[in-house]
mmCIF file of C-alpha atoms in Angstrom:
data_model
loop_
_atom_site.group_PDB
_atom_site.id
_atom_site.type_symbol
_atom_site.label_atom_id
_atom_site.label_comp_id
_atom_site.label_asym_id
_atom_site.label_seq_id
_atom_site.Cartn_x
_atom_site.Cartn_y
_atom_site.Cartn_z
ATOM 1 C CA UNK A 68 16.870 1.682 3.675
ATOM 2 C CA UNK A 69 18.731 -2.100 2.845
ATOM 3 C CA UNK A 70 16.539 -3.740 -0.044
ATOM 4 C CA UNK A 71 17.302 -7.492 0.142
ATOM 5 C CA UNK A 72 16.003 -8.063 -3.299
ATOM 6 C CA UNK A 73 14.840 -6.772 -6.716
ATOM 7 C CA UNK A 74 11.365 -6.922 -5.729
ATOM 8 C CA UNK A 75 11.632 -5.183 -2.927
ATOM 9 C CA UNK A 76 12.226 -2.442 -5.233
ATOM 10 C CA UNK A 77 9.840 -3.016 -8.275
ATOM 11 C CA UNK A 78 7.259 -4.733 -6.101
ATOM 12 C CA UNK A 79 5.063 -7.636 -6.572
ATOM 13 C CA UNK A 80 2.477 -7.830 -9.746
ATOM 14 C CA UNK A 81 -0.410 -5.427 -8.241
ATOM 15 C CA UNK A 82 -3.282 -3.516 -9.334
ATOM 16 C CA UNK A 83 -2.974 0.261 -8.764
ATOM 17 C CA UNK A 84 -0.601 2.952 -9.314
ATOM 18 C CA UNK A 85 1.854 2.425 -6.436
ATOM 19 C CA UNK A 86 3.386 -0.713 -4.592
ATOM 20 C CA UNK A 87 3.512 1.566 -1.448
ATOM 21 C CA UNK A 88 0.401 2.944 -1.721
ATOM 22 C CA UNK A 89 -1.805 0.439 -3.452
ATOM 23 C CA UNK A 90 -0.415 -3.101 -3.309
ATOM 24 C CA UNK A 91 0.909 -2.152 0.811
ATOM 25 C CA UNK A 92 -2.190 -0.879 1.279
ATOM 26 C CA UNK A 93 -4.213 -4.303 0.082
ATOM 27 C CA UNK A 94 -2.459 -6.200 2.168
ATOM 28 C CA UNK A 95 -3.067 -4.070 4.960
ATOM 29 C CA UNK A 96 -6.410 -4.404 4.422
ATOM 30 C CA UNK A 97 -6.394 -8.302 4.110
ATOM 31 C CA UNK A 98 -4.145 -8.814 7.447
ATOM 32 C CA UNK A 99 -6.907 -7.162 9.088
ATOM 33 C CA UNK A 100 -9.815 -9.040 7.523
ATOM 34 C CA UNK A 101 -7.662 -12.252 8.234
ATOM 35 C CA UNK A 102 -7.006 -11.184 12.034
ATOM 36 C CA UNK A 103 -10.652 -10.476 12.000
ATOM 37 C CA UNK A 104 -11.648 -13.573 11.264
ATOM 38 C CA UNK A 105 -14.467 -13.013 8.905
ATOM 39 C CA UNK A 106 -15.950 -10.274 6.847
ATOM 40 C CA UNK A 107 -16.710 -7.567 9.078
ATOM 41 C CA UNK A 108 -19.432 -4.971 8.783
ATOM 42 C CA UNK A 109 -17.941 -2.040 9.237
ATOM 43 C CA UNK A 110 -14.832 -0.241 8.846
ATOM 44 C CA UNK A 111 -13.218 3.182 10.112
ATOM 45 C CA UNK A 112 -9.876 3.635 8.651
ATOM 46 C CA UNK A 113 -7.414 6.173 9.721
ATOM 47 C CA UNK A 114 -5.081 7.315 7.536
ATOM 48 C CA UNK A 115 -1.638 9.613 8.538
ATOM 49 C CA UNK A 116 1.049 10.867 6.547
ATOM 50 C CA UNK A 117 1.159 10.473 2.838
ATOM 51 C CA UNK A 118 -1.564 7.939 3.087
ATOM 52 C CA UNK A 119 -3.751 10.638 4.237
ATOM 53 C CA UNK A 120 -2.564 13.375 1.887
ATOM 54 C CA UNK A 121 -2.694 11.260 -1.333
ATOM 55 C CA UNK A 122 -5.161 8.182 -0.610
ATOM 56 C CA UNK A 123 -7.304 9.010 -3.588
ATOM 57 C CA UNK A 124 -5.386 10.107 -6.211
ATOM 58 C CA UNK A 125 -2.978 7.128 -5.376
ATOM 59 C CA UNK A 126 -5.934 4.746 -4.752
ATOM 60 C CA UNK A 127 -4.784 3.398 -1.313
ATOM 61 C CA UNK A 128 -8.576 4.265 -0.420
ATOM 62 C CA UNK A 129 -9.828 1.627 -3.228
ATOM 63 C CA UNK A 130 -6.642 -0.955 -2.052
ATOM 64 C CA UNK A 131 -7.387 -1.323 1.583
ATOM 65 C CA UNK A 132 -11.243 -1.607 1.223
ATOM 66 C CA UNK A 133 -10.579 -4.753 -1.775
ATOM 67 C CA UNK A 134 -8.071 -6.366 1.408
ATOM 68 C CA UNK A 135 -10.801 -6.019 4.095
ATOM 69 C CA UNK A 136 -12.711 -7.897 0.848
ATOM 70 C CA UNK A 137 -9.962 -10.726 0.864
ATOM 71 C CA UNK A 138 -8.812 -10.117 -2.586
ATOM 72 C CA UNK A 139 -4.940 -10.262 -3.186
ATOM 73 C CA UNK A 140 -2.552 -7.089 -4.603
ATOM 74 C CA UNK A 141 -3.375 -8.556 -8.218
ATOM 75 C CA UNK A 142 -6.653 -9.211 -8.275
ATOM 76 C CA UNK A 143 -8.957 -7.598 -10.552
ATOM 77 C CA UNK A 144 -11.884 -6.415 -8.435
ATOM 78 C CA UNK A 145 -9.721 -3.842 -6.431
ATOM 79 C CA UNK A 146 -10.622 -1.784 -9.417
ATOM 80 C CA UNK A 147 -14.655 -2.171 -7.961
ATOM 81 C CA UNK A 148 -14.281 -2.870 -4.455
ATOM 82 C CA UNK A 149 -15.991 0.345 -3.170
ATOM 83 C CA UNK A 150 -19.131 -1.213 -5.511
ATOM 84 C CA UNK A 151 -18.517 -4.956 -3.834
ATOM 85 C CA UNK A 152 -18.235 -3.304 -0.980
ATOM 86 C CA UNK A 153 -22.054 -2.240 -0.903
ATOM 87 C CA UNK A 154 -23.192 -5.086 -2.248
ATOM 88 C CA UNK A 155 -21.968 -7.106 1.060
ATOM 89 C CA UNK A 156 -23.033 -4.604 3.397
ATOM 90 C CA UNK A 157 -19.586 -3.119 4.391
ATOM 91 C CA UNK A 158 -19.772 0.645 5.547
ATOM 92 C CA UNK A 159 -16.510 2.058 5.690
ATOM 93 C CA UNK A 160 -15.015 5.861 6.209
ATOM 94 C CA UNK A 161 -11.815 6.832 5.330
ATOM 95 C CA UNK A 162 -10.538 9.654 8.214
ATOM 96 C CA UNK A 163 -7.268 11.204 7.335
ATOM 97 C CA UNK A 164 -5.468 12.379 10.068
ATOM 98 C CA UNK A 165 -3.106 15.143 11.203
ATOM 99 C CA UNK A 166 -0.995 13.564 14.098
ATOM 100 C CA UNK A 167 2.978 12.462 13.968
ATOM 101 C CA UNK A 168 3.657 8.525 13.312
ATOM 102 C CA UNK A 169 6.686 7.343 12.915
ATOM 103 C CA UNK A 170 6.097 5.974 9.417
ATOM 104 C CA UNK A 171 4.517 8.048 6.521
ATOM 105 C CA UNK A 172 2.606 5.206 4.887
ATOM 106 C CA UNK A 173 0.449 4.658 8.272
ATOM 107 C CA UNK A 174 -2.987 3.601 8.849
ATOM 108 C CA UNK A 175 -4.978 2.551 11.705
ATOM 109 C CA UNK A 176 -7.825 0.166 10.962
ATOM 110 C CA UNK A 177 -10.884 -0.416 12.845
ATOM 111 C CA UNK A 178 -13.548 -3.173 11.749
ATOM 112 C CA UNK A 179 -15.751 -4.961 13.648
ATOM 113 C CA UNK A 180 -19.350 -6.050 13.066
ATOM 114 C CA UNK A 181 -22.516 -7.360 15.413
ATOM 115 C CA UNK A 182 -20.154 -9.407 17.437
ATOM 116 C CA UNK A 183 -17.021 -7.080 18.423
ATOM 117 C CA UNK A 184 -14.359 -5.143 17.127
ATOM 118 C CA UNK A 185 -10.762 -4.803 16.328
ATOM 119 C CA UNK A 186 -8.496 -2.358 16.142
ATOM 120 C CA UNK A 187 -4.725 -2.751 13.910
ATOM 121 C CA UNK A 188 -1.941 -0.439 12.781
ATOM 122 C CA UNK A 189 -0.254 -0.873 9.914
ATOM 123 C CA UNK A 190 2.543 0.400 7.852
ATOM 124 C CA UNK A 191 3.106 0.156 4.251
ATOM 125 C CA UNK A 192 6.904 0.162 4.141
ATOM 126 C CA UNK A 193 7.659 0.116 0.519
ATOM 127 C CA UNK A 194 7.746 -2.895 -2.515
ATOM 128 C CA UNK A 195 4.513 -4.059 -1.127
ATOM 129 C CA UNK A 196 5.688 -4.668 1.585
ATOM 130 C CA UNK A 197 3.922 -4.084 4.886
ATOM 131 C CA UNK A 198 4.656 -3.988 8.914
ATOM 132 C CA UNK A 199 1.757 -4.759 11.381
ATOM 133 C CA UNK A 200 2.915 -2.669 14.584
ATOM 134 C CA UNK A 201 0.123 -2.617 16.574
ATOM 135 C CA UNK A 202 -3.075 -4.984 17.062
ATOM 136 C CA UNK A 203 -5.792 -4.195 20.070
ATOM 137 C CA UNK A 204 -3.192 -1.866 22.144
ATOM 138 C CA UNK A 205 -0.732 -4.556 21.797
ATOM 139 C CA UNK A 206 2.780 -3.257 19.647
ATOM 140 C CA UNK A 207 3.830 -6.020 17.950
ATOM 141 C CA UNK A 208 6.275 -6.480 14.517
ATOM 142 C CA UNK A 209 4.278 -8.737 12.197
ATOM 143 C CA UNK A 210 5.647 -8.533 8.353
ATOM 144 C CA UNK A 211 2.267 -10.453 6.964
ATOM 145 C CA UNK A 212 5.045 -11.621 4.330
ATOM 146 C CA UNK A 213 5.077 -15.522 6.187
ATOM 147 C CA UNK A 214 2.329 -18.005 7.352
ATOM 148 C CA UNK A 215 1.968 -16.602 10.826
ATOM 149 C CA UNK A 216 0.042 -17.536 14.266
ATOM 150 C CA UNK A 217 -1.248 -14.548 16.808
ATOM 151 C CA UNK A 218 -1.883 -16.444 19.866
ATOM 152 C CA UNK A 219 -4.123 -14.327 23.132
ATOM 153 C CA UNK A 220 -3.916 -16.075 26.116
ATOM 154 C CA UNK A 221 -3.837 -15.146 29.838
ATOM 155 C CA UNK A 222 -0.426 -14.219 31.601
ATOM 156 C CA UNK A 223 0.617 -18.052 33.240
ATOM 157 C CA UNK A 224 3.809 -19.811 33.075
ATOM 158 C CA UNK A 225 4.130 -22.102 30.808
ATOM 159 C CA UNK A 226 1.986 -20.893 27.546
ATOM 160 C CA UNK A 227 4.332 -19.762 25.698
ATOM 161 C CA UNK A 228 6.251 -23.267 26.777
ATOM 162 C CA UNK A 229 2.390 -24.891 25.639
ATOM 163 C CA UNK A 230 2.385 -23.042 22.346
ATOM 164 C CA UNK A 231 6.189 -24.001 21.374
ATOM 165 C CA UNK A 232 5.927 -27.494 22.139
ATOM 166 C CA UNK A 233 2.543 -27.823 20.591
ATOM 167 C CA UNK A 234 4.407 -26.651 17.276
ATOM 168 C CA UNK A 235 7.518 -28.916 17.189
ATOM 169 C CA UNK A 236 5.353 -31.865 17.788
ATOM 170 C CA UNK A 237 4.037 -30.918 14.433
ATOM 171 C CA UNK A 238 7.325 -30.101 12.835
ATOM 172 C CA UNK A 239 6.271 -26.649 12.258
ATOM 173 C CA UNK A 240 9.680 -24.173 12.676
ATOM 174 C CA UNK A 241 9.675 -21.199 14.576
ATOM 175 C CA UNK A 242 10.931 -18.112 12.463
ATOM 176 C CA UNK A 243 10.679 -15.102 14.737
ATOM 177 C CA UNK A 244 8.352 -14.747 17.662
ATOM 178 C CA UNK A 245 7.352 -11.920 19.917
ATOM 179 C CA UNK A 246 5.638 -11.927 23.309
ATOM 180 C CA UNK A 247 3.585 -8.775 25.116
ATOM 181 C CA UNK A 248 1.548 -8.302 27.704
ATOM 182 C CA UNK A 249 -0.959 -5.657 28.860
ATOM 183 C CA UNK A 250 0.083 -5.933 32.191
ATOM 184 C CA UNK A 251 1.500 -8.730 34.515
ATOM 185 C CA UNK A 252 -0.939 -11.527 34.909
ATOM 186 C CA UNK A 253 -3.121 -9.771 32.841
ATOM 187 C CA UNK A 254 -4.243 -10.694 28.939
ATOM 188 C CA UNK A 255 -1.042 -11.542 26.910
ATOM 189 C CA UNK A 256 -0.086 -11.883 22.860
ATOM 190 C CA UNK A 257 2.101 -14.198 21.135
ATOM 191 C CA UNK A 258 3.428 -13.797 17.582
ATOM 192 C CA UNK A 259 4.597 -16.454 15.874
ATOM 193 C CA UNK A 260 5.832 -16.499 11.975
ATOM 194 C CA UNK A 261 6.408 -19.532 10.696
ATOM 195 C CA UNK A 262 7.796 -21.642 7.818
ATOM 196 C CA UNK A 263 4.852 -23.430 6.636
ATOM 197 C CA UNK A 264 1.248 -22.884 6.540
ATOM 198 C CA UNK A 265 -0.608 -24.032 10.421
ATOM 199 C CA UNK A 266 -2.990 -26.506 9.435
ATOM 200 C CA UNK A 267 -7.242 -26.411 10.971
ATOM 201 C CA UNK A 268 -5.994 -29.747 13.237
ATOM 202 C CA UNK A 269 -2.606 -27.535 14.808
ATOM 203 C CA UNK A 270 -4.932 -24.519 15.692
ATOM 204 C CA UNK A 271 -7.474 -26.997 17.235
ATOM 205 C CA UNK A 272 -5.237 -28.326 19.549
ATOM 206 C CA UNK A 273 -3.266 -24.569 20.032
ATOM 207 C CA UNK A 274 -7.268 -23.532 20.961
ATOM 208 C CA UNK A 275 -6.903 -26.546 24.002
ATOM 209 C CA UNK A 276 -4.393 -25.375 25.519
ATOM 210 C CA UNK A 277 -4.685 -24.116 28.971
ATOM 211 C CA UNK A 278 -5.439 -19.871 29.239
ATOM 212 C CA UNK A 279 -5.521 -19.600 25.515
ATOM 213 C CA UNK A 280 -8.464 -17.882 24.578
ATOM 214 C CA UNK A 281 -7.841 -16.915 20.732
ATOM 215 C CA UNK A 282 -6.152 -18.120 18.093
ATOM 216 C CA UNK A 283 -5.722 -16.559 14.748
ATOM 217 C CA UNK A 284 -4.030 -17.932 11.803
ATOM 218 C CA UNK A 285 -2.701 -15.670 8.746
ATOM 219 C CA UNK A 286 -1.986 -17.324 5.414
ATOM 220 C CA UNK A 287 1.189 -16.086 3.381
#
């Protein structure tokens, strides 16, 4: 593995014994909560690999819980997010798993609350550093390391046309997108990184365009 920088290998200030096991698994934790959309009620987390073999004595079980929480990889309260955790009402289960992934540091969220659900994959890939691969049955390559935009809309020419023009009429740049689809003409996912932060007004107007029916906004 390349590192493109010394923090890549000594990793970002964190709480927790490991960048790959504690500060990857925060953020893992908080790209969920932010795809989510709100604090959800309920979480089952699947964990594979060394996650699963070491997610206590490593604290990765303490880590993700504080991200579904929304705190960052230094805050503080990591340390007593299993005790926040009750106080807000989250139940969560940790289930560590036996099957093959093709990344050690691998675990499968699912949150939801009253409302619906969600399902996302995620890989901690090392330096706190993480990989989203998979959101809802959709694979996808989302680094949660830039402001990014996931954008569900139905399978019509011209949205991902919409979307893209929407954005440089704003003067927001495009750093890597990725497009999927369930099935043709069926329900469709954009993923868009950016270079700055998309303000409430741009996802207002992304929201008006025609067949979107969700967008969700994650901060850097």
């Amino acid at each position: 593995m390349k590192f493109k920088s010394v923090f890549d290998i000594i990793g970002p200030v964190m709480i927790g014994p490991s960048s790959s096991h504690t500060a990857g698994a925060a953020r893992i934790g908080r790209v969920a909560r932010d795809l989510f959309g709100r604090q959800p009620k309920w979480a089952k987390i699947h964990l594979y690999g060394s996650f699963a073999e070491t997610y206590k004595g490593h604290s990765t079980d303490v880590a993700i819980v504080g991200g579904l929480l929304d705190y960052d990889t230094f805050d503080e309260r990591i340390k007593t997010a299993f005790e926040e955790a009750e106080k807000l009402g989250l139940d969560y289960e940790f289930i560590p798993e036996t099957g093959h992934v093709d990344h050690p540091n691998t675990a499968r969220i699912v949150i939801g609350d009253e409302k619906s659900e969600m399902s996302m994959m995620g890989i901690s890939i090392g330096g706190g550093k993480i990989e989203i691969t998979e959101l809802n049955g959709f694979p996808l390559r989302l680094s949660g390391n830039h402001p990014a935009i996931l954008v569900v809309h139905d399978d019509r020419s011209g949205c991902i046309a919409n979307v893209a023009n929407c954005l440089y009429k704003y003067d927001i740049n495009i750093g890597h997108m990725e497009v999927s689809r369930k099935e043709r003409g069926d329900m469709a996912l954009m993923v868009i990184e950016v270079d700055q932060t998309v303000d409430v007004e741009v996802m207002g107007e992304l929201r008006e365009l025609p067949n979107i029916t969700q967008v969700t906004r994650i901060a850097d």
